[in-house]
């Protein structure tokens, strides 16, 4: 019995599928299914490319699918339209797979000429080069570019215009891929994403599916099963696959020897924007029964649910509303200080601090660490905050924070986290999880980390994925100081291979980056 080959795809190929003509997708899905069933070259529709190691092409109308394969997998590298002059004079509705192959069809240089890396120099250069072809409304529509970005992109005439366009980076990326298809060398550096079936590609094309799981390399695969009895941490830079390891680890935990089939899992993401894609990726890994035992939430949602189990939670105050309220409070706030002179000094100390800076100090230092007294705040180390505070300034900030916290207003997540932590610690909550996996742990405050550690039945069920170089706010605390359960000695692993940046970008970055005190660059 022949086992179906695993289908994988490169990220740039996903964007090319998104741009593929909608009226021809039925044929595209059929061809991909045939390719997975039998990728062997036949000398006609499927041929090996000259000058490319193990790269093949499948002819589909006026497009070519480039792929690699082995006994148990097929990898889609790209879907490219043939050069315009190749089919000059052929009616648009008369394109057939029966067309005889052209001589240049097997010439890798001719096929991928536009995808060769371009050379950029930092010395004085002439005017920016024009784009290889115009950006049109039809192109942007096929690429799925947001409507708001279309007018700006339509005005781009040169490479610099495009690179400097004031639109989301994702929109620029898809247009760059369309105008400058990546070369095979660049494609080789991209990760392989696992496609469970062609139907999943259909869902992606229709916008129903947001992404696919990374195909694990050997180091990543080892970490999905490593130290299942935690607490365990995997660290690595952006693009090394930490989050993917965490996702695959859910499956390993639920299917580990001795599992009862009743274990409950909490998987936390840092932002709400990642919830939908995380659920979809887990659905590609787990059975429906397993998915029913997995909760995907942010740390703030966990705090909200815990507090909501004991009282009615009101409307949560957003960041913008909080800043507005803080600004109004500062206009009427009179610092404590005894003498008029001391009051002036404290007011002056507060005046040099912006609303945004004070809000971060409240949320990430005072509330974020659960500081209960002025003495705690006076003694708290604050490296990384960018501005030192003497005792008088700290007293003024503490006084303002107390008044801000006691003012009537909406619920605030920093306060909800503290309240939730107290509820769990006091035994007034019974919704414990057997396993808690925390993604992007470096971006959570100590109180949020402590809450997630507490909702796990035992320390052995804890797993954290963290990036020490991308904290939104300087952590300036140790994991174990956030909670005694977070001690990872002997159970910390580091991923070093980057699937998101090119080798050239990595080399350039490490020439610029300098390690902080006591830190090693990874």
Short mmCIF file of C-alpha atoms in Angstrom, two decimals:
data_model
loop_
_atom_site.label_atom_id
_atom_site.label_comp_id
_atom_site.label_asym_id
_atom_site.label_seq_id
_atom_site.Cartn_x
_atom_site.Cartn_y
_atom_site.Cartn_z
CA UNK A 1 0.00 0.00 0.00
CA UNK A 2 1.42 3.38 -1.04
CA UNK A 3 1.46 6.08 1.62
CA UNK A 4 0.30 9.50 0.48
CA UNK A 5 3.16 11.95 0.33
CA UNK A 6 3.14 14.89 2.73
CA UNK A 7 2.48 18.17 0.93
CA UNK A 8 4.46 21.25 2.00
CA UNK A 9 4.57 24.78 0.65
CA UNK A 10 6.87 27.79 0.82
CA UNK A 11 5.42 31.04 2.27
CA UNK A 12 6.03 32.94 -0.98
CA UNK A 13 4.17 30.21 -2.87
CA UNK A 14 1.18 30.77 -0.58
CA UNK A 15 1.11 34.39 -1.70
CA UNK A 16 1.36 33.27 -5.34
CA UNK A 17 -1.62 30.97 -4.82
CA UNK A 18 -3.53 33.90 -3.34
CA UNK A 19 -2.82 35.82 -6.56
CA UNK A 20 -3.64 32.91 -8.90
CA UNK A 21 -6.65 33.63 -11.19
CA UNK A 22 -9.81 32.59 -9.38
CA UNK A 23 -11.47 31.27 -12.53
CA UNK A 24 -8.71 28.66 -12.98
CA UNK A 25 -8.32 27.35 -9.44
CA UNK A 26 -10.30 24.15 -10.09
CA UNK A 27 -7.61 23.01 -12.51
CA UNK A 28 -4.89 24.12 -10.09
CA UNK A 29 -6.26 21.94 -7.27
CA UNK A 30 -6.55 18.96 -9.63
CA UNK A 31 -2.94 19.37 -10.76
CA UNK A 32 -1.65 19.63 -7.19
CA UNK A 33 -3.55 16.47 -6.23
CA UNK A 34 -2.02 14.68 -9.22
CA UNK A 35 1.39 15.98 -8.25
CA UNK A 36 1.13 14.62 -4.72
CA UNK A 37 0.00 11.25 -6.08
CA UNK A 38 2.77 11.06 -8.70
CA UNK A 39 5.47 13.76 -8.88
CA UNK A 40 7.75 11.75 -11.21
CA UNK A 41 8.68 13.58 -14.44
CA UNK A 42 6.98 12.35 -17.60
CA UNK A 43 9.06 14.34 -20.10
CA UNK A 44 6.12 16.52 -21.09
CA UNK A 45 3.92 18.20 -18.45
CA UNK A 46 6.37 17.35 -15.64
CA UNK A 47 10.05 17.90 -16.32
CA UNK A 48 13.26 18.31 -14.37
CA UNK A 49 14.80 21.77 -14.72
CA UNK A 50 18.26 22.06 -16.18
CA UNK A 51 20.83 23.56 -13.85
CA UNK A 52 18.72 23.09 -10.71
CA UNK A 53 19.38 20.39 -8.15
CA UNK A 54 16.21 18.36 -7.72
CA UNK A 55 13.80 21.05 -8.96
CA UNK A 56 10.95 20.12 -11.29
CA UNK A 57 8.18 22.00 -13.04
CA UNK A 58 4.59 21.06 -13.83
CA UNK A 59 2.92 22.83 -16.74
CA UNK A 60 -0.58 24.17 -16.04
CA UNK A 61 -1.86 26.41 -18.80
CA UNK A 62 0.22 29.58 -18.91
CA UNK A 63 1.61 28.94 -15.41
CA UNK A 64 4.32 26.65 -14.09
CA UNK A 65 4.39 24.95 -10.70
CA UNK A 66 7.94 24.49 -9.40
CA UNK A 67 8.47 21.69 -6.89
CA UNK A 68 10.82 19.26 -5.22
CA UNK A 69 9.95 15.80 -3.99
CA UNK A 70 11.20 12.71 -2.21
CA UNK A 71 9.67 9.34 -1.34
CA UNK A 72 7.39 10.76 1.35
CA UNK A 73 6.92 14.46 0.53
CA UNK A 74 6.28 17.01 -2.21
CA UNK A 75 7.26 20.65 -1.66
CA UNK A 76 5.61 23.44 -3.68
CA UNK A 77 8.24 26.12 -4.37
CA UNK A 78 6.32 28.56 -6.52
CA UNK A 79 3.63 29.13 -9.11
CA UNK A 80 4.81 31.48 -11.85
CA UNK A 81 3.24 32.77 -15.03
CA UNK A 82 5.35 32.20 -18.14
CA UNK A 83 6.99 35.28 -19.62
CA UNK A 84 4.51 37.31 -21.59
CA UNK A 85 6.21 36.85 -25.00
CA UNK A 86 6.19 33.08 -24.66
CA UNK A 87 2.49 32.93 -25.52
CA UNK A 88 2.30 35.97 -27.79
CA UNK A 89 -0.59 35.57 -30.19
CA UNK A 90 -2.28 32.76 -28.26
CA UNK A 91 -5.92 33.61 -27.40
CA UNK A 92 -6.46 33.98 -23.66
CA UNK A 93 -9.17 31.31 -23.59
CA UNK A 94 -7.22 28.87 -25.77
CA UNK A 95 -4.51 27.97 -23.27
CA UNK A 96 -4.11 24.22 -22.93
CA UNK A 97 -1.82 21.79 -21.20
CA UNK A 98 -1.43 20.22 -24.64
CA UNK A 99 0.78 23.09 -25.84
CA UNK A 100 4.22 21.80 -26.88
CA UNK A 101 6.92 22.72 -24.40
CA UNK A 102 9.14 25.59 -25.50
CA UNK A 103 12.90 25.21 -25.56
CA UNK A 104 13.39 27.79 -22.83
CA UNK A 105 10.85 25.98 -20.64
CA UNK A 106 13.69 23.96 -19.14
CA UNK A 107 16.09 26.89 -18.86
CA UNK A 108 16.17 27.81 -15.18
CA UNK A 109 17.86 31.15 -15.83
CA UNK A 110 15.19 32.16 -18.32
CA UNK A 111 12.33 31.01 -16.12
CA UNK A 112 13.55 32.70 -12.95
CA UNK A 113 15.46 35.63 -14.42
CA UNK A 114 13.19 38.14 -12.73
CA UNK A 115 13.66 36.40 -9.39
CA UNK A 116 17.43 36.77 -9.21
CA UNK A 117 18.63 38.76 -6.19
CA UNK A 118 19.26 42.39 -6.98
CA UNK A 119 22.44 44.10 -5.92
CA UNK A 120 22.10 47.15 -3.70
CA UNK A 121 24.99 49.52 -3.04
CA UNK A 122 25.29 52.14 -0.34
CA UNK A 123 27.44 54.57 -2.39
CA UNK A 124 26.00 57.41 -4.41
CA UNK A 125 23.54 55.92 -6.86
CA UNK A 126 21.57 57.27 -9.80
CA UNK A 127 17.83 57.70 -9.71
CA UNK A 128 15.89 54.72 -8.42
CA UNK A 129 15.24 51.98 -10.94
CA UNK A 130 11.74 51.70 -12.38
CA UNK A 131 9.62 48.72 -11.41
CA UNK A 132 9.84 45.79 -13.87
CA UNK A 133 6.14 46.15 -14.64
CA UNK A 134 3.39 48.56 -13.60
CA UNK A 135 1.38 48.01 -10.43
CA UNK A 136 -2.25 47.78 -11.53
CA UNK A 137 -5.58 47.58 -9.75
CA UNK A 138 -6.09 44.07 -11.13
CA UNK A 139 -2.72 42.93 -9.74
CA UNK A 140 -3.46 44.35 -6.28
CA UNK A 141 -6.93 42.81 -6.28
CA UNK A 142 -5.54 39.39 -7.20
CA UNK A 143 -2.91 39.72 -4.46
CA UNK A 144 -5.57 40.49 -1.85
CA UNK A 145 -3.99 43.83 -0.92
CA UNK A 146 -6.14 45.82 1.55
CA UNK A 147 -8.27 48.44 -0.20
CA UNK A 148 -6.82 51.23 1.94
CA UNK A 149 -3.32 50.51 0.57
CA UNK A 150 -4.31 50.46 -3.11
CA UNK A 151 -4.13 54.21 -3.93
CA UNK A 152 -0.65 54.54 -2.44
CA UNK A 153 0.68 51.46 -4.23
CA UNK A 154 -0.79 52.53 -7.58
CA UNK A 155 1.35 55.68 -7.40
CA UNK A 156 4.58 53.66 -7.08
CA UNK A 157 6.75 53.87 -10.19
CA UNK A 158 10.20 52.94 -8.87
CA UNK A 159 11.74 50.47 -6.45
CA UNK A 160 12.25 53.22 -3.87
CA UNK A 161 8.62 54.31 -4.21
CA UNK A 162 7.51 50.79 -3.34
CA UNK A 163 9.97 50.18 -0.50
CA UNK A 164 9.08 53.52 1.12
CA UNK A 165 5.31 53.32 0.58
CA UNK A 166 3.30 54.22 3.68
CA UNK A 167 1.30 50.98 3.74
CA UNK A 168 1.44 47.86 5.95
CA UNK A 169 4.62 45.82 5.52
CA UNK A 170 2.62 42.71 4.54
CA UNK A 171 1.15 44.57 1.56
CA UNK A 172 4.62 45.59 0.36
CA UNK A 173 5.85 42.00 0.77
CA UNK A 174 3.17 40.46 -1.45
CA UNK A 175 3.75 43.07 -4.15
CA UNK A 176 7.52 42.56 -3.99
CA UNK A 177 7.03 38.80 -4.38
CA UNK A 178 4.84 39.40 -7.43
CA UNK A 179 7.26 41.83 -9.08
CA UNK A 180 10.51 40.15 -8.00
CA UNK A 181 9.80 36.42 -7.50
CA UNK A 182 12.38 34.92 -5.12
CA UNK A 183 15.19 32.91 -6.68
CA UNK A 184 15.71 29.25 -5.86
CA UNK A 185 18.48 30.17 -3.43
CA UNK A 186 16.07 32.44 -1.56
CA UNK A 187 13.35 29.80 -1.67
CA UNK A 188 15.70 27.26 -0.12
CA UNK A 189 16.04 29.51 2.93
CA UNK A 190 12.28 29.75 3.43
CA UNK A 191 10.60 27.31 5.82
CA UNK A 192 8.37 24.47 4.65
CA UNK A 193 4.76 24.71 5.81
CA UNK A 194 2.68 21.55 6.15
CA UNK A 195 -0.51 21.40 4.05
CA UNK A 196 -2.81 18.63 5.38
CA UNK A 197 -4.74 18.41 2.09
CA UNK A 198 -5.53 20.34 -1.06
CA UNK A 199 -8.84 21.29 0.54
CA UNK A 200 -6.86 23.33 3.05
CA UNK A 201 -5.32 25.25 0.13
CA UNK A 202 -8.85 25.92 -1.12
CA UNK A 203 -9.79 27.33 2.29
CA UNK A 204 -6.64 29.46 2.32
CA UNK A 205 -7.38 30.80 -1.17
CA UNK A 206 -10.93 31.67 -0.08
CA UNK A 207 -9.66 33.49 3.01
CA UNK A 208 -11.16 31.01 5.50
CA UNK A 209 -7.80 29.57 6.61
CA UNK A 210 -5.14 31.92 7.93
CA UNK A 211 -2.01 29.77 7.75
CA UNK A 212 -0.23 26.43 8.00
CA UNK A 213 2.07 24.79 10.50
CA UNK A 214 5.82 24.88 10.09
CA UNK A 215 7.37 21.56 9.11
CA UNK A 216 9.72 20.80 11.98
CA UNK A 217 13.43 20.29 11.53
CA UNK A 218 15.23 17.73 13.67
CA UNK A 219 16.08 20.16 16.49
CA UNK A 220 12.50 21.39 16.68
CA UNK A 221 11.03 17.88 16.52
CA UNK A 222 13.24 16.78 19.40
CA UNK A 223 11.99 19.64 21.57
CA UNK A 224 8.34 18.69 21.10
CA UNK A 225 9.02 15.56 23.17
CA UNK A 226 11.86 16.86 25.35
CA UNK A 227 11.38 17.28 29.12
CA UNK A 228 7.62 16.77 29.01
CA UNK A 229 7.73 16.83 32.81
CA UNK A 230 8.45 20.54 33.20
CA UNK A 231 8.64 23.32 33.94
CA UNK A 232 10.35 23.67 30.56
CA UNK A 233 11.42 26.64 28.44
CA UNK A 234 12.42 26.97 24.78
CA UNK A 235 14.16 30.21 23.78
CA UNK A 236 15.19 31.58 20.42
CA UNK A 237 15.04 34.60 18.19
CA UNK A 238 12.13 35.62 16.01
CA UNK A 239 11.56 33.10 13.23
CA UNK A 240 13.23 30.13 14.94
CA UNK A 241 9.98 28.22 15.41
CA UNK A 242 9.43 28.51 19.18
CA UNK A 243 5.70 28.97 18.78
CA UNK A 244 5.47 26.02 16.40
CA UNK A 245 7.28 23.78 18.88
CA UNK A 246 4.74 24.84 21.50
CA UNK A 247 1.87 23.90 19.17
CA UNK A 248 3.27 20.46 18.34
CA UNK A 249 4.01 19.94 22.03
CA UNK A 250 0.27 20.11 22.79
CA UNK A 251 -0.23 16.95 20.73
CA UNK A 252 2.69 15.20 22.40
CA UNK A 253 1.35 16.03 25.87
CA UNK A 254 -2.14 14.79 25.11
CA UNK A 255 -0.80 11.54 23.60
CA UNK A 256 2.08 10.86 26.00
CA UNK A 257 2.23 7.40 27.61
CA UNK A 258 -0.03 7.24 30.63
CA UNK A 259 -2.41 9.93 29.41
CA UNK A 260 -5.97 9.37 30.66
CA UNK A 261 -7.74 11.17 27.84
CA UNK A 262 -9.17 13.72 30.27
CA UNK A 263 -6.21 16.12 30.52
CA UNK A 264 -7.02 19.80 29.95
CA UNK A 265 -4.64 22.19 28.21
CA UNK A 266 -4.36 25.99 28.26
CA UNK A 267 -2.43 27.57 25.37
CA UNK A 268 -1.90 31.31 25.75
CA UNK A 269 -0.95 33.84 23.09
CA UNK A 270 0.20 37.38 23.79
CA UNK A 271 -2.37 39.18 21.63
CA UNK A 272 -5.99 38.54 20.68
CA UNK A 273 -4.99 38.83 17.01
CA UNK A 274 -3.22 35.45 17.25
CA UNK A 275 -6.12 33.52 18.78
CA UNK A 276 -7.89 32.56 15.54
CA UNK A 277 -4.77 31.42 13.69
CA UNK A 278 -3.56 29.48 16.75
CA UNK A 279 -6.86 27.60 16.98
CA UNK A 280 -6.74 26.81 13.26
CA UNK A 281 -3.18 25.50 13.50
CA UNK A 282 -4.07 23.30 16.48
CA UNK A 283 -7.07 21.97 14.55
CA UNK A 284 -4.63 20.79 11.86
CA UNK A 285 -2.77 18.78 14.52
CA UNK A 286 -5.41 17.49 16.91
CA UNK A 287 -8.53 15.39 16.70
CA UNK A 288 -11.89 17.10 17.38
CA UNK A 289 -12.04 15.30 20.74
CA UNK A 290 -8.60 16.60 21.69
CA UNK A 291 -9.49 20.14 20.59
CA UNK A 292 -12.44 20.14 22.99
CA UNK A 293 -9.96 19.80 25.86
CA UNK A 294 -7.76 22.70 24.70
CA UNK A 295 -8.43 26.33 25.62
CA UNK A 296 -6.72 29.03 23.56
CA UNK A 297 -6.72 32.42 25.28
CA UNK A 298 -4.66 35.44 26.21
CA UNK A 299 -3.43 35.91 29.77
CA UNK A 300 -5.91 38.78 30.10
CA UNK A 301 -8.80 36.52 29.07
CA UNK A 302 -7.74 34.04 31.75
CA UNK A 303 -7.72 36.85 34.33
CA UNK A 304 -11.13 38.05 33.14
CA UNK A 305 -12.62 34.54 33.42
CA UNK A 306 -11.14 33.91 36.87
CA UNK A 307 -12.46 37.18 38.27
CA UNK A 308 -15.76 36.62 36.46
CA UNK A 309 -16.23 33.38 38.39
CA UNK A 310 -16.55 35.38 41.64
CA UNK A 311 -18.22 38.64 40.58
CA UNK A 312 -19.62 40.52 37.62
CA UNK A 313 -16.81 42.16 35.66
CA UNK A 314 -17.65 45.57 34.23
CA UNK A 315 -16.51 47.11 30.96
CA UNK A 316 -12.74 47.08 30.63
CA UNK A 317 -11.08 50.45 30.12
CA UNK A 318 -8.99 50.56 26.95
CA UNK A 319 -5.49 51.99 26.73
CA UNK A 320 -6.67 55.16 25.02
CA UNK A 321 -9.38 55.77 27.61
CA UNK A 322 -6.90 55.11 30.39
CA UNK A 323 -4.44 57.65 28.99
CA UNK A 324 -7.20 60.23 28.66
CA UNK A 325 -8.28 59.69 32.26
CA UNK A 326 -4.69 59.89 33.47
CA UNK A 327 -4.19 63.16 31.59
CA UNK A 328 -7.26 64.66 33.24
CA UNK A 329 -6.15 63.47 36.67
CA UNK A 330 -2.72 65.04 36.27
CA UNK A 331 -4.29 68.44 35.56
CA UNK A 332 -6.00 68.49 38.96
CA UNK A 333 -3.65 66.31 40.99
CA UNK A 334 -1.89 67.94 43.97
CA UNK A 335 1.07 65.86 45.14
CA UNK A 336 1.41 65.02 48.82
CA UNK A 337 4.49 66.49 50.41
CA UNK A 338 3.79 68.51 53.51
CA UNK A 339 5.43 71.84 52.73
CA UNK A 340 4.62 73.94 49.69
CA UNK A 341 8.24 73.65 48.60
CA UNK A 342 8.11 69.83 48.67
CA UNK A 343 4.85 69.87 46.73
CA UNK A 344 6.49 72.00 44.02
CA UNK A 345 9.45 69.62 43.81
CA UNK A 346 7.19 66.59 43.40
CA UNK A 347 5.03 68.35 40.84
CA UNK A 348 8.15 69.25 38.89
CA UNK A 349 9.28 65.61 39.03
CA UNK A 350 5.96 64.51 37.53
CA UNK A 351 5.93 67.19 34.85
CA UNK A 352 8.94 65.69 33.09
CA UNK A 353 7.14 62.35 32.71
CA UNK A 354 4.72 61.78 29.81
CA UNK A 355 1.29 60.22 30.20
CA UNK A 356 2.38 57.16 28.19
CA UNK A 357 5.53 56.68 30.28
CA UNK A 358 3.56 56.91 33.54
CA UNK A 359 0.94 54.44 32.26
CA UNK A 360 3.72 51.93 31.50
CA UNK A 361 5.23 52.50 34.93
CA UNK A 362 1.85 51.79 36.53
CA UNK A 363 1.06 48.73 34.40
CA UNK A 364 4.48 47.06 34.17
CA UNK A 365 6.30 48.06 37.36
CA UNK A 366 3.79 48.85 40.11
CA UNK A 367 0.81 46.68 39.11
CA UNK A 368 2.86 44.41 36.83
CA UNK A 369 5.03 43.30 39.74
CA UNK A 370 2.27 43.42 42.30
CA UNK A 371 4.03 46.04 44.44
CA UNK A 372 1.85 46.61 47.50
CA UNK A 373 3.60 49.40 49.41
CA UNK A 374 5.62 52.53 48.79
CA UNK A 375 8.57 50.77 50.41
CA UNK A 376 8.30 47.98 47.81
CA UNK A 377 8.36 50.57 45.02
CA UNK A 378 11.27 52.51 46.50
CA UNK A 379 13.31 49.30 46.64
CA UNK A 380 12.30 47.94 43.21
CA UNK A 381 15.06 47.80 40.54
CA UNK A 382 13.99 49.42 37.29
CA UNK A 383 16.72 48.85 34.66
CA UNK A 384 15.55 49.26 31.10
CA UNK A 385 12.91 51.90 31.81
CA UNK A 386 15.09 54.57 30.24
CA UNK A 387 14.72 57.09 33.05
CA UNK A 388 16.00 56.86 36.59
CA UNK A 389 13.79 58.03 39.46
CA UNK A 390 15.09 59.24 42.80
CA UNK A 391 13.16 58.68 46.01
CA UNK A 392 11.20 61.95 45.73
CA UNK A 393 10.13 61.15 42.15
CA UNK A 394 9.10 57.62 43.11
CA UNK A 395 7.02 58.95 45.99
CA UNK A 396 5.30 61.35 43.59
CA UNK A 397 4.62 58.56 41.06
CA UNK A 398 3.32 56.25 43.79
CA UNK A 399 0.98 58.97 45.08
CA UNK A 400 -0.38 59.59 41.57
CA UNK A 401 -0.83 55.85 40.98
CA UNK A 402 -2.87 55.43 44.17
CA UNK A 403 -5.22 58.23 43.12
CA UNK A 404 -5.46 56.87 39.56
CA UNK A 405 -6.30 53.36 40.80
CA UNK A 406 -8.96 54.62 43.23
CA UNK A 407 -10.73 56.84 40.69
CA UNK A 408 -14.08 55.62 39.36
CA UNK A 409 -13.68 54.23 35.86
CA UNK A 410 -13.77 50.98 33.93
CA UNK A 411 -12.04 47.77 34.87
CA UNK A 412 -8.31 47.69 34.12
CA UNK A 413 -6.48 44.53 33.09
CA UNK A 414 -3.45 45.12 35.37
CA UNK A 415 -5.83 45.26 38.34
CA UNK A 416 -7.81 42.25 37.06
CA UNK A 417 -4.61 40.20 36.85
CA UNK A 418 -3.78 41.00 40.47
CA UNK A 419 -7.31 40.17 41.58
CA UNK A 420 -7.32 36.92 39.60
CA UNK A 421 -4.00 35.89 41.11
CA UNK A 422 -5.38 36.45 44.61
CA UNK A 423 -8.52 34.43 43.80
CA UNK A 424 -6.55 31.44 42.51
CA UNK A 425 -4.07 31.52 45.38
CA UNK A 426 -6.87 31.64 47.94
CA UNK A 427 -8.48 28.51 46.49
CA UNK A 428 -11.66 30.25 45.27
CA UNK A 429 -11.23 28.96 41.71
CA UNK A 430 -11.38 25.36 40.56
CA UNK A 431 -10.74 25.47 36.82
CA UNK A 432 -7.15 24.23 36.91
CA UNK A 433 -5.38 22.95 33.78
CA UNK A 434 -3.12 19.92 33.59
CA UNK A 435 -0.84 21.69 31.11
CA UNK A 436 -0.24 25.40 30.50
CA UNK A 437 1.79 26.48 27.46
CA UNK A 438 2.74 30.16 27.29
CA UNK A 439 3.82 31.65 23.97
CA UNK A 440 5.84 34.91 23.85
CA UNK A 441 6.34 34.69 27.60
CA UNK A 442 8.91 37.51 27.55
CA UNK A 443 6.15 40.04 26.89
CA UNK A 444 4.11 39.20 30.01
CA UNK A 445 4.35 41.02 33.31
CA UNK A 446 5.44 39.09 36.43
CA UNK A 447 1.86 39.09 37.74
CA UNK A 448 0.53 37.65 34.46
CA UNK A 449 3.21 34.94 34.54
CA UNK A 450 2.42 34.17 38.17
CA UNK A 451 -1.27 33.80 37.32
CA UNK A 452 -0.54 31.35 34.50
CA UNK A 453 1.79 29.38 36.76
CA UNK A 454 -0.91 29.18 39.43
CA UNK A 455 -3.70 27.93 37.14
CA UNK A 456 -1.59 24.86 36.25
CA UNK A 457 -2.22 21.84 38.47
CA UNK A 458 1.50 21.17 38.97
CA UNK A 459 4.80 22.82 37.97
CA UNK A 460 5.49 19.80 35.74
CA UNK A 461 2.75 20.94 33.35
CA UNK A 462 4.32 24.32 32.55
CA UNK A 463 5.98 25.17 29.21
CA UNK A 464 7.18 28.63 28.15
CA UNK A 465 8.37 29.84 24.74
CA UNK A 466 10.33 33.09 25.00
CA UNK A 467 12.47 35.47 22.98
CA UNK A 468 14.90 37.38 25.17
CA UNK A 469 15.65 39.89 22.38
CA UNK A 470 12.09 41.01 21.60
CA UNK A 471 10.47 42.00 24.88
CA UNK A 472 8.10 44.92 24.39
CA UNK A 473 9.15 46.17 27.80
CA UNK A 474 12.43 45.42 29.50
CA UNK A 475 11.73 42.49 31.80
CA UNK A 476 14.40 43.38 34.40
CA UNK A 477 13.33 40.43 36.56
CA UNK A 478 14.13 36.73 36.68
CA UNK A 479 11.60 34.06 35.83
CA UNK A 480 11.74 32.56 39.31
CA UNK A 481 11.16 35.97 40.89
CA UNK A 482 7.87 36.13 38.99
CA UNK A 483 6.84 32.79 40.50
CA UNK A 484 8.77 30.04 42.35
CA UNK A 485 7.44 27.45 39.89
CA UNK A 486 9.30 29.09 37.00
CA UNK A 487 12.68 27.49 37.60
CA UNK A 488 14.06 26.00 34.39
CA UNK A 489 17.54 24.86 35.37
CA UNK A 490 18.41 21.86 33.20
CA UNK A 491 15.16 22.25 31.23
CA UNK A 492 15.98 25.20 28.95
CA UNK A 493 16.72 24.74 25.25
CA UNK A 494 17.70 27.28 22.59
CA UNK A 495 16.68 27.29 18.91
CA UNK A 496 19.21 29.04 16.69
CA UNK A 497 18.19 28.47 13.07
CA UNK A 498 16.18 31.42 11.75
CA UNK A 499 13.50 30.69 9.14
CA UNK A 500 12.26 34.28 8.83
CA UNK A 501 15.39 36.28 7.95
CA UNK A 502 18.00 35.59 5.31
CA UNK A 503 21.58 34.75 6.23
CA UNK A 504 22.64 38.17 4.95
CA UNK A 505 20.22 39.96 7.28
CA UNK A 506 21.34 37.84 10.22
CA UNK A 507 25.00 38.61 9.57
CA UNK A 508 24.31 42.33 9.24
CA UNK A 509 22.22 42.38 12.43
CA UNK A 510 24.88 40.67 14.51
CA UNK A 511 27.45 43.20 13.34
CA UNK A 512 25.26 45.95 14.79
CA UNK A 513 23.82 44.30 17.90
CA UNK A 514 25.72 44.41 21.13
CA UNK A 515 24.88 42.09 24.02
CA UNK A 516 23.52 43.63 27.18
CA UNK A 517 25.37 43.05 30.42
CA UNK A 518 25.51 39.34 31.23
CA UNK A 519 23.84 38.37 27.94
CA UNK A 520 24.93 36.24 25.01
CA UNK A 521 23.55 36.94 21.56
CA UNK A 522 21.74 33.93 20.09
#
